[in-house]
Tab-separated table of C-alpha atoms in Angstrom:
chain	number	residue	atom	x	y	z
P	1	MET	CA	23.835	1.970	12.981
P	2	LYS	CA	22.852	2.241	16.546
P	3	SER	CA	20.070	0.815	18.711
P	4	ILE	CA	18.425	-2.414	17.723
P	5	ARG	CA	15.490	-2.214	16.889
P	6	THR	CA	2.873	-15.004	10.283
P	7	THR	CA	-3.963	-18.742	4.308
P	8	LEU	CA	-5.124	-21.643	4.701
P	9	VAL	CA	-2.846	-23.582	2.362
P	10	ALA	CA	-3.344	-27.126	1.163
P	11	ALA	CA	-0.363	-29.305	1.846
P	12	THR	CA	0.040	-29.811	-1.884
P	13	ALA	CA	0.560	-26.068	-2.337
P	14	LEU	CA	3.743	-26.322	-0.314
P	15	CYS	CA	5.443	-28.806	-2.583
P	16	GLY	CA	8.828	-27.224	-1.897
P	17	VAL	CA	8.488	-27.707	1.847
P	18	SER	CA	9.230	-31.014	3.507
P	19	VAL	CA	9.201	-31.851	7.187
P	20	ALA	CA	11.175	-34.651	8.779
P	21	HIS	CA	10.050	-33.856	12.334
P	22	ALA	CA	6.952	-32.074	13.575
P	23	THR	CA	8.124	-29.253	15.792
P	24	ASP	CA	6.580	-26.543	17.952
P	25	LEU	CA	7.929	-23.159	16.892
P	26	GLU	CA	7.333	-20.047	18.953
P	27	VAL	CA	6.804	-16.964	16.807
P	28	THR	CA	6.794	-13.541	18.425
P	29	HIS	CA	5.062	-10.513	16.888
P	30	TRP	CA	3.007	-7.477	17.871
P	31	TRP	CA	-0.092	-8.153	15.740
P	32	THR	CA	-2.959	-8.111	18.244
P	33	SER	CA	-5.772	-5.998	16.747
P	34	GLY	CA	-8.771	-7.694	15.105
P	35	GLY	CA	-7.502	-7.286	11.550
P	36	GLU	CA	-3.948	-8.211	12.498
P	37	ALA	CA	-5.055	-11.335	14.366
P	38	ALA	CA	-7.061	-12.469	11.316
P	39	ALA	CA	-3.996	-12.005	9.141
P	40	VAL	CA	-1.490	-13.717	11.402
P	41	ALA	CA	-3.885	-16.691	11.655
P	42	GLU	CA	-3.220	-17.280	7.951
P	43	PHE	CA	0.480	-17.748	8.633
P	44	ALA	CA	-0.313	-20.108	11.499
P	45	LYS	CA	-2.698	-22.216	9.351
P	46	ALA	CA	-0.162	-22.501	6.559
P	47	PHE	CA	2.653	-23.506	8.898
P	48	ASP	CA	0.488	-25.994	10.802
P	49	ALA	CA	-0.447	-27.582	7.461
P	50	THR	CA	3.190	-28.706	7.140
P	51	GLY	CA	2.846	-30.859	10.257
P	52	ASN	CA	4.630	-28.388	12.502
P	53	LYS	CA	2.927	-26.282	15.162
P	54	TRP	CA	2.819	-22.496	15.295
P	55	VAL	CA	3.102	-21.364	18.918
P	56	ASP	CA	1.809	-17.823	18.996
P	57	GLY	CA	3.909	-15.348	20.931
P	58	ALA	CA	1.913	-12.164	20.417
P	59	ILE	CA	3.070	-9.229	22.530
P	60	ALA	CA	0.403	-6.637	23.230
P	61	GLY	CA	1.197	-3.078	22.252
P	62	SER	CA	3.099	-1.564	19.384
P	63	GLY	CA	6.445	-2.518	17.928
P	64	GLY	CA	8.041	-0.023	20.257
P	65	THR	CA	6.775	-2.075	23.189
P	66	ALA	CA	7.488	-5.489	21.688
P	67	ARG	CA	10.930	-4.983	20.164
P	68	PRO	CA	12.837	-4.474	23.424
P	69	ILE	CA	11.268	-7.659	24.815
P	70	MET	CA	12.194	-9.607	21.706
P	71	ILE	CA	15.731	-8.264	21.689
P	72	SER	CA	16.198	-8.952	25.386
P	73	ARG	CA	15.199	-12.575	24.951
P	74	ILE	CA	17.550	-13.070	22.020
P	75	THR	CA	20.541	-11.405	23.650
P	76	GLY	CA	19.741	-13.076	26.992
P	77	GLY	CA	19.946	-16.600	25.611
P	78	ASP	CA	16.206	-17.337	25.468
P	79	PRO	CA	15.499	-16.973	21.735
P	80	MET	CA	12.154	-17.640	20.126
P	81	GLY	CA	11.932	-19.621	16.893
P	82	ALA	CA	11.094	-16.595	14.755
P	83	THR	CA	10.356	-12.967	15.386
P	84	GLN	CA	8.882	-9.991	13.584
P	85	PHE	CA	10.730	-6.769	12.920
P	86	ASN	CA	10.075	-4.022	10.403
P	87	HIS	CA	12.016	-3.726	7.182
P	88	GLY	CA	15.197	-1.795	7.670
P	89	ARG	CA	17.806	-1.428	10.343
P	90	GLN	CA	16.025	-2.604	13.491
P	91	ALA	CA	17.754	-6.000	13.766
P	92	GLU	CA	21.143	-5.011	12.414
P	93	GLU	CA	23.044	-5.194	15.686
P	94	LEU	CA	21.607	-8.657	16.322
P	95	VAL	CA	22.832	-9.755	12.914
P	96	GLU	CA	26.233	-8.201	13.465
P	97	ALA	CA	26.477	-9.996	16.811
P	98	GLY	CA	25.969	-13.326	15.049
P	99	LEU	CA	22.645	-14.013	16.744
P	100	MET	CA	20.487	-14.300	13.615
P	101	ARG	CA	20.349	-17.183	11.179
P	102	ASP	CA	21.680	-16.762	7.657
P	103	LEU	CA	18.846	-17.516	5.196
P	104	THR	CA	20.858	-17.061	2.018
P	105	GLU	CA	20.726	-20.739	1.005
P	106	ILE	CA	16.924	-20.823	1.397
P	107	ALA	CA	16.552	-17.542	-0.476
P	108	GLU	CA	18.680	-18.757	-3.370
P	109	LYS	CA	16.891	-22.109	-3.512
P	110	ASN	CA	13.534	-20.315	-3.847
P	111	ASN	CA	14.758	-17.515	-6.134
P	112	TRP	CA	13.750	-14.697	-3.798
P	113	LYS	CA	15.858	-12.198	-5.698
P	114	ASP	CA	13.741	-12.841	-8.810
P	115	ILE	CA	10.333	-12.587	-7.127
P	116	VAL	CA	10.598	-9.981	-4.358
P	117	ARG	CA	9.458	-6.557	-5.546
P	118	PRO	CA	10.666	-3.955	-5.008
P	119	ALA	CA	14.195	-5.290	-4.664
P	120	SER	CA	14.873	-2.869	-1.815
P	121	LEU	CA	12.836	-5.109	0.501
P	122	LEU	CA	15.278	-7.972	0.146
P	123	ASP	CA	18.145	-5.496	0.267
P	124	SER	CA	16.902	-4.499	3.718
P	125	CYS	CA	17.297	-8.126	4.782
P	126	THR	CA	20.835	-8.275	3.442
P	127	LEU	CA	24.070	-7.546	5.255
P	128	ASP	CA	27.491	-8.173	3.779
P	129	GLY	CA	25.882	-10.094	0.911
P	130	LYS	CA	23.964	-12.491	3.150
P	131	ILE	CA	20.154	-12.589	3.613
P	132	TYR	CA	18.908	-12.693	7.180
P	133	CYS	CA	15.141	-12.192	7.015
P	134	VAL	CA	11.931	-12.958	5.122
P	135	PRO	CA	10.037	-9.853	3.948
P	136	VAL	CA	6.341	-10.725	4.155
P	137	ASN	CA	4.482	-7.596	3.062
P	138	ILE	CA	4.630	-4.043	1.816
P	139	HIS	CA	3.023	-1.652	4.231
P	140	SER	CA	2.604	1.979	3.332
P	141	GLN	CA	1.634	4.611	5.862
P	142	GLN	CA	0.623	7.159	3.200
P	143	TRP	CA	-3.171	6.898	3.523
P	144	LEU	CA	-6.160	8.915	4.672
P	145	TRP	CA	-9.185	6.820	5.699
P	146	LEU	CA	-12.636	8.454	5.624
P	147	ASN	CA	-16.085	7.362	6.803
P	148	ASN	CA	-18.383	8.304	3.890
P	149	SER	CA	-21.584	8.422	5.942
P	150	VAL	CA	-20.129	10.932	8.393
P	151	PHE	CA	-19.597	13.474	5.642
P	152	GLU	CA	-23.032	12.827	4.173
P	153	LYS	CA	-24.684	13.425	7.562
P	154	ALA	CA	-22.677	16.624	8.031
P	155	GLY	CA	-23.725	17.871	4.597
P	156	VAL	CA	-20.183	17.826	3.271
P	157	ALA	CA	-18.900	16.090	0.150
P	158	VAL	CA	-16.466	13.278	0.839
P	159	PRO	CA	-13.039	14.920	0.448
P	160	THR	CA	-10.713	14.006	-2.371
P	161	ASN	CA	-7.580	15.477	-0.787
P	162	TRP	CA	-6.107	16.857	2.429
P	163	ASP	CA	-7.086	20.490	1.827
P	164	GLU	CA	-10.749	19.550	1.331
P	165	PHE	CA	-10.613	17.427	4.478
P	166	ALA	CA	-9.120	20.227	6.558
P	167	ALA	CA	-11.694	22.696	5.180
P	168	ALA	CA	-14.528	20.369	6.249
P	169	ALA	CA	-13.371	20.315	9.882
P	170	PRO	CA	-15.636	23.131	11.194
P	171	LYS	CA	-18.815	21.513	9.813
P	172	LEU	CA	-17.745	18.150	11.145
P	173	GLU	CA	-17.175	19.592	14.602
P	174	ALA	CA	-20.538	21.358	14.445
P	175	ALA	CA	-22.095	17.956	13.733
P	176	GLY	CA	-20.454	16.561	16.871
P	177	VAL	CA	-17.791	14.582	15.024
P	178	VAL	CA	-14.061	14.571	15.708
P	179	PRO	CA	-12.504	15.521	12.359
P	180	LEU	CA	-9.287	13.551	12.772
P	181	ALA	CA	-8.790	10.443	14.914
P	182	LEU	CA	-5.238	10.200	16.213
P	183	GLY	CA	-3.858	7.824	18.831
P	184	GLN	CA	-1.134	8.881	21.189
P	185	GLN	CA	1.441	6.155	20.677
P	186	PRO	CA	4.653	7.979	19.681
P	187	TRP	CA	4.942	6.419	16.245
P	188	GLN	CA	1.418	7.575	15.308
P	189	THR	CA	2.154	11.251	15.671
P	190	THR	CA	5.390	10.880	13.725
P	191	LEU	CA	3.514	8.914	11.070
P	192	ALA	CA	0.990	11.726	10.661
P	193	PHE	CA	3.786	14.234	10.211
P	194	GLN	CA	5.678	12.073	7.711
P	195	VAL	CA	2.537	11.503	5.642
P	196	LEU	CA	1.861	15.240	5.568
P	197	LEU	CA	5.475	15.813	4.556
P	198	VAL	CA	5.304	13.486	1.551
P	199	ALA	CA	1.850	14.706	0.511
P	200	LEU	CA	2.441	18.442	0.784
P	201	ALA	CA	6.170	18.860	0.163
P	202	GLY	CA	6.662	15.810	-2.054
P	203	PRO	CA	8.665	12.569	-2.050
P	204	ASP	CA	11.912	14.385	-2.833
P	205	ALA	CA	11.508	16.515	0.285
P	206	TYR	CA	11.001	13.399	2.376
P	207	THR	CA	14.184	11.879	0.981
P	208	LYS	CA	16.146	15.052	1.631
P	209	VAL	CA	15.121	15.080	5.255
P	210	PHE	CA	15.209	11.418	6.268
P	211	GLY	CA	17.681	10.128	3.687
P	212	ASP	CA	20.129	12.979	3.083
P	213	LYS	CA	19.737	14.419	6.597
P	214	ASP	CA	19.553	17.893	4.999
P	215	ALA	CA	19.122	20.153	8.031
P	216	GLU	CA	19.031	23.332	5.944
P	217	PHE	CA	16.086	22.017	3.938
P	218	ALA	CA	14.421	20.793	7.144
P	219	ALA	CA	14.547	24.375	8.421
P	220	GLY	CA	13.339	25.935	5.152
P	221	PRO	CA	10.044	27.232	3.732
P	222	ASP	CA	8.877	23.979	2.133
P	223	MET	CA	8.993	22.289	5.505
P	224	ALA	CA	7.353	25.284	7.171
P	225	ARG	CA	4.178	24.522	5.208
P	226	VAL	CA	4.293	20.948	6.475
P	227	PHE	CA	4.598	22.077	10.080
P	228	GLN	CA	1.668	24.454	9.653
P	229	ALA	CA	-0.393	21.557	8.279
P	230	ALA	CA	0.702	19.470	11.260
P	231	ALA	CA	-0.579	22.230	13.544
P	232	THR	CA	-3.907	22.095	11.686
P	233	ALA	CA	-3.986	18.306	12.124
P	234	ARG	CA	-3.256	18.765	15.822
P	235	ASP	CA	-6.283	21.026	16.161
P	236	MET	CA	-8.474	18.630	14.162
P	237	ALA	CA	-7.460	15.788	16.494
P	238	LYS	CA	-7.703	17.671	19.799
P	239	ASN	CA	-10.743	15.663	20.961
P	240	SER	CA	-9.538	12.293	19.722
P	241	ASN	CA	-8.596	11.017	23.208
P	242	VAL	CA	-7.505	7.469	22.345
P	243	GLN	CA	-4.169	5.732	22.716
P	244	ASN	CA	-3.965	2.813	20.275
P	245	TRP	CA	-4.035	3.166	16.496
P	246	ASN	CA	-6.838	0.608	16.102
P	247	ASP	CA	-8.953	2.486	18.648
P	248	ALA	CA	-8.588	5.549	16.427
P	249	THR	CA	-9.597	3.436	13.432
P	250	THR	CA	-12.649	2.248	15.369
P	251	MET	CA	-13.619	5.882	15.928
P	252	VAL	CA	-13.771	6.293	12.142
P	253	ILE	CA	-15.598	3.000	11.557
P	254	THR	CA	-18.260	3.859	14.171
P	255	GLY	CA	-18.688	7.459	12.982
P	256	LYS	CA	-17.248	9.132	16.055
P	257	ALA	CA	-14.507	10.536	13.841
P	258	ALA	CA	-14.457	11.452	10.173
P	259	GLY	CA	-11.001	10.330	9.174
P	260	GLN	CA	-7.620	8.964	10.155
P	261	ILE	CA	-4.119	9.273	8.749
P	262	MET	CA	-2.863	5.723	9.085
P	263	GLY	CA	-1.089	2.975	7.206
P	264	ASP	CA	-2.841	0.455	5.013
P	265	TRP	CA	-3.028	-1.959	7.944
P	266	ALA	CA	-6.085	0.047	9.025
P	267	GLN	CA	-7.918	-1.635	6.175
P	268	GLY	CA	-7.851	-4.905	8.110
P	269	GLU	CA	-9.990	-3.288	10.811
P	270	PHE	CA	-12.530	-2.049	8.232
P	271	GLN	CA	-12.741	-5.566	6.784
P	272	VAL	CA	-13.307	-7.194	10.190
P	273	ALA	CA	-16.114	-4.643	10.744
P	274	GLY	CA	-17.746	-5.666	7.439
P	275	GLN	CA	-17.048	-2.340	5.745
P	276	VAL	CA	-16.750	-2.185	1.943
P	277	ALA	CA	-13.997	-0.128	0.350
P	278	GLY	CA	-15.314	2.533	-2.018
P	279	LYS	CA	-18.811	2.276	-0.527
P	280	ASP	CA	-18.653	2.598	3.238
P	281	TYR	CA	-15.237	4.171	3.387
P	282	THR	CA	-12.841	6.031	1.154
P	283	CYS	CA	-9.088	5.614	1.070
P	284	LEU	CA	-6.839	8.366	-0.259
P	285	PRO	CA	-3.227	7.340	-0.899
P	286	GLY	CA	-0.862	10.229	-0.406
P	287	LEU	CA	-3.727	12.182	1.153
P	288	GLY	CA	-5.060	12.535	-2.388
P	289	VAL	CA	-2.114	14.756	-3.310
P	290	ASN	CA	1.135	12.848	-3.913
P	291	GLU	CA	0.204	9.217	-4.510
P	292	VAL	CA	3.154	7.097	-3.439
P	293	ILE	CA	3.704	3.789	-1.695
P	294	GLN	CA	6.206	3.607	1.097
P	295	THR	CA	8.074	0.310	0.868
P	296	GLY	CA	8.085	-0.397	4.563
P	297	GLY	CA	6.482	-3.397	6.118
P	298	ASP	CA	7.286	-6.466	8.126
P	299	ALA	CA	9.933	-9.142	7.990
P	300	PHE	CA	10.709	-12.221	10.057
P	301	TYR	CA	14.099	-13.111	11.454
P	302	PHE	CA	15.154	-16.471	12.839
P	303	PRO	CA	17.464	-16.468	15.860
P	304	LYS	CA	20.242	-19.029	15.894
P	305	VAL	CA	19.423	-22.018	18.126
P	306	ASP	CA	21.296	-25.153	19.111
P	307	ASP	CA	18.418	-27.470	18.184
P	308	ALA	CA	18.316	-29.243	14.821
P	309	ALA	CA	14.538	-29.743	14.871
P	310	ILE	CA	13.848	-26.073	15.493
P	311	THR	CA	16.374	-25.059	12.859
P	312	GLU	CA	14.590	-27.282	10.351
P	313	ALA	CA	11.195	-25.836	11.314
P	314	GLN	CA	12.576	-22.331	10.880
P	315	GLY	CA	13.478	-23.128	7.290
P	316	VAL	CA	10.008	-24.542	6.663
P	317	LEU	CA	8.363	-21.405	8.040
P	318	ALA	CA	10.574	-19.160	5.926
P	319	GLU	CA	9.463	-20.981	2.775
P	320	VAL	CA	5.809	-21.029	3.864
P	321	MET	CA	5.761	-17.292	4.460
P	322	MET	CA	7.052	-16.633	0.964
P	323	SER	CA	4.784	-19.133	-0.826
P	324	PRO	CA	2.330	-17.553	-3.320
P	325	GLU	CA	-0.760	-18.894	-1.570
P	326	THR	CA	0.279	-17.649	1.832
P	327	GLN	CA	1.326	-14.277	0.474
P	328	VAL	CA	-2.142	-13.736	-1.009
P	329	ALA	CA	-4.140	-14.970	1.995
P	330	PHE	CA	-2.089	-13.083	4.558
P	331	ASN	CA	-1.957	-9.755	2.735
P	332	LEU	CA	-5.645	-9.735	1.820
P	333	LYS	CA	-6.394	-9.920	5.545
P	334	LYS	CA	-3.633	-7.555	6.595
P	335	GLY	CA	-4.485	-4.782	4.129
P	336	SER	CA	-0.914	-4.770	2.876
P	337	LEU	CA	0.578	-5.681	-0.494
P	338	PRO	CA	2.448	-8.939	-1.151
P	339	VAL	CA	6.201	-8.838	-1.649
P	340	ARG	CA	5.955	-11.299	-4.534
P	341	GLY	CA	5.387	-9.752	-7.917
P	342	ASP	CA	3.945	-12.955	-9.405
P	343	VAL	CA	0.820	-13.634	-7.334
P	344	ASP	CA	-2.872	-13.592	-8.306
P	345	LEU	CA	-4.716	-10.757	-6.581
P	346	ASN	CA	-8.112	-10.911	-8.311
P	347	ALA	CA	-9.726	-10.726	-4.882
P	348	ALA	CA	-8.137	-7.348	-4.140
P	349	ASN	CA	-10.555	-4.599	-3.093
P	350	ASP	CA	-10.691	-0.964	-4.173
P	351	CYS	CA	-7.997	0.254	-1.815
P	352	MET	CA	-5.563	-2.573	-2.474
P	353	ARG	CA	-5.959	-1.991	-6.219
P	354	LYS	CA	-5.055	1.648	-5.727
P	355	GLY	CA	-1.918	0.565	-3.931
P	356	LEU	CA	-1.025	-1.986	-6.604
P	357	ASP	CA	-1.448	0.630	-9.335
P	358	ILE	CA	0.878	3.025	-7.563
P	359	LEU	CA	3.410	0.256	-6.993
P	360	ALA	CA	3.239	-0.748	-10.669
P	361	LYS	CA	4.039	2.843	-11.659
P	362	GLY	CA	7.134	2.760	-9.515
P	363	ASN	CA	5.999	5.603	-7.275
P	364	VAL	CA	7.716	4.298	-4.176
P	365	ILE	CA	9.735	5.691	-1.304
P	366	PRO	CA	11.666	3.831	1.413
P	367	SER	CA	10.439	3.717	4.988
P	368	PRO	CA	12.113	5.864	7.668
P	369	ASP	CA	13.551	2.686	9.226
P	370	GLN	CA	15.459	2.131	5.988
P	371	LEU	CA	16.928	5.633	6.063
P	372	MET	CA	17.508	6.726	9.647
P	373	SER	CA	18.795	4.952	12.733
P	374	ALA	CA	16.492	3.877	15.544
P	375	ASP	CA	18.142	6.357	17.922
P	376	SER	CA	17.471	9.280	15.618
P	377	LEU	CA	13.909	8.161	14.934
P	378	THR	CA	13.288	7.982	18.678
P	379	LEU	CA	14.217	11.651	18.963
P	380	VAL	CA	11.837	12.449	16.105
P	381	ASN	CA	9.070	10.460	17.805
P	382	ASP	CA	9.622	12.274	21.091
P	383	LEU	CA	9.364	15.650	19.392
P	384	PHE	CA	6.064	14.906	17.699
P	385	VAL	CA	4.520	13.378	20.805
P	386	GLU	CA	5.271	16.666	22.515
P	387	PHE	CA	4.091	18.737	19.548
P	388	PHE	CA	0.721	16.994	19.172
P	389	ASN	CA	0.124	17.153	22.926
P	390	THR	CA	1.288	20.722	23.516
P	391	PRO	CA	-0.771	23.357	21.688
P	392	SER	CA	1.557	26.068	22.992
P	393	LEU	CA	4.465	24.548	21.069
P	394	THR	CA	4.326	26.489	17.825
P	395	ALA	CA	4.975	25.096	14.375
P	396	GLU	CA	7.994	27.374	14.074
P	397	GLU	CA	9.532	26.170	17.327
P	398	ALA	CA	8.926	22.530	16.440
P	399	GLN	CA	10.518	23.018	13.025
P	400	THR	CA	13.644	24.520	14.559
P	401	ARG	CA	14.010	21.593	16.920
P	402	PHE	CA	13.318	19.109	14.109
P	403	ALA	CA	16.047	20.626	11.949
P	404	SER	CA	18.513	20.183	14.819
P	405	ILE	CA	17.584	16.504	15.113
P	406	VAL	CA	18.045	16.030	11.372
P	407	GLU	CA	21.446	17.709	11.516
P	408	GLU	CA	22.668	15.234	14.136
P	409	ALA	CA	20.885	12.184	12.702
P	410	ASP	CA	22.564	9.082	11.379
């Protein structure tokens, strides 16, 4: 492994959490959009209800911007109280360097192994049998978000799958609408490609490429279809002209664009805008083709500190984040699914129910961060930034280069 890569809860709901000293605890994360800020406020409310104080350390930009700052502080001797990373291998070098707190005792006390579903989420927090992080949600990137009114105005039926969406592009453009909103942050272009891969070539193909590092398959005919679809997506998004993912989501919400390939966190933006799932917008898991849930998401790590009060507050926050009430409140705002399999989600909307149904069926795949190193994923990101910004780069040329990256990946 190479580069390294927070419900309003009544105090009585946190019966397992006790506080001897009220402590300020700085928590760093990259949740700054409207929907994300509403969600992270639920963590802050729940933690503050214990008598401690959440000190928000939001870092503007994506994880790619925030992670190096977080890592630099930890390795430079200025650790925060808690910090967000994604599930997977991003914090492994920090753990191996002995800079992250072992949460095994807290996890065993609260029976995390019995309640976290799927088990792979807790496995991603585990190194050499010890648990080092708190998984807080299940985020899947395998979604297509559509503005229903845009299609109605263009005289096109709301698509039920990717092929219908792509076929509607000419009429959408004729109506003055950008078919596909796509931001230019590197991870967004890679996300679009990965979603197309799973939808059109299937979950097994995804595993072969990112898990098995099968370069021969990556260069083969099944993947050629995916690259051709990516070229179609590139053309559909040519007039998108936004940078951030939430700006692309806003294009869909406001009717400037018809759809967006984006993770379920986009749902938080629709909720903040007062949009109703199944009425104002449609969500298609797996692009309406291969309905799967990717078991990625977010987890919180707790850097080691030489301060007993902060150490105690870290343990309180870890328990708060995993409490049933907080899990429900946070994930309803975030658009993600809870990691606990024993919570009441009667308030779930149409899109969350779709995700829960898929999860219940066991149709899950791991996230790229759980399969491929950060160095290798950076090379993949760089390729797709270039591909989506360079119309002269053909699908065939991009596939050849992708296969070479896969061959050398770890």
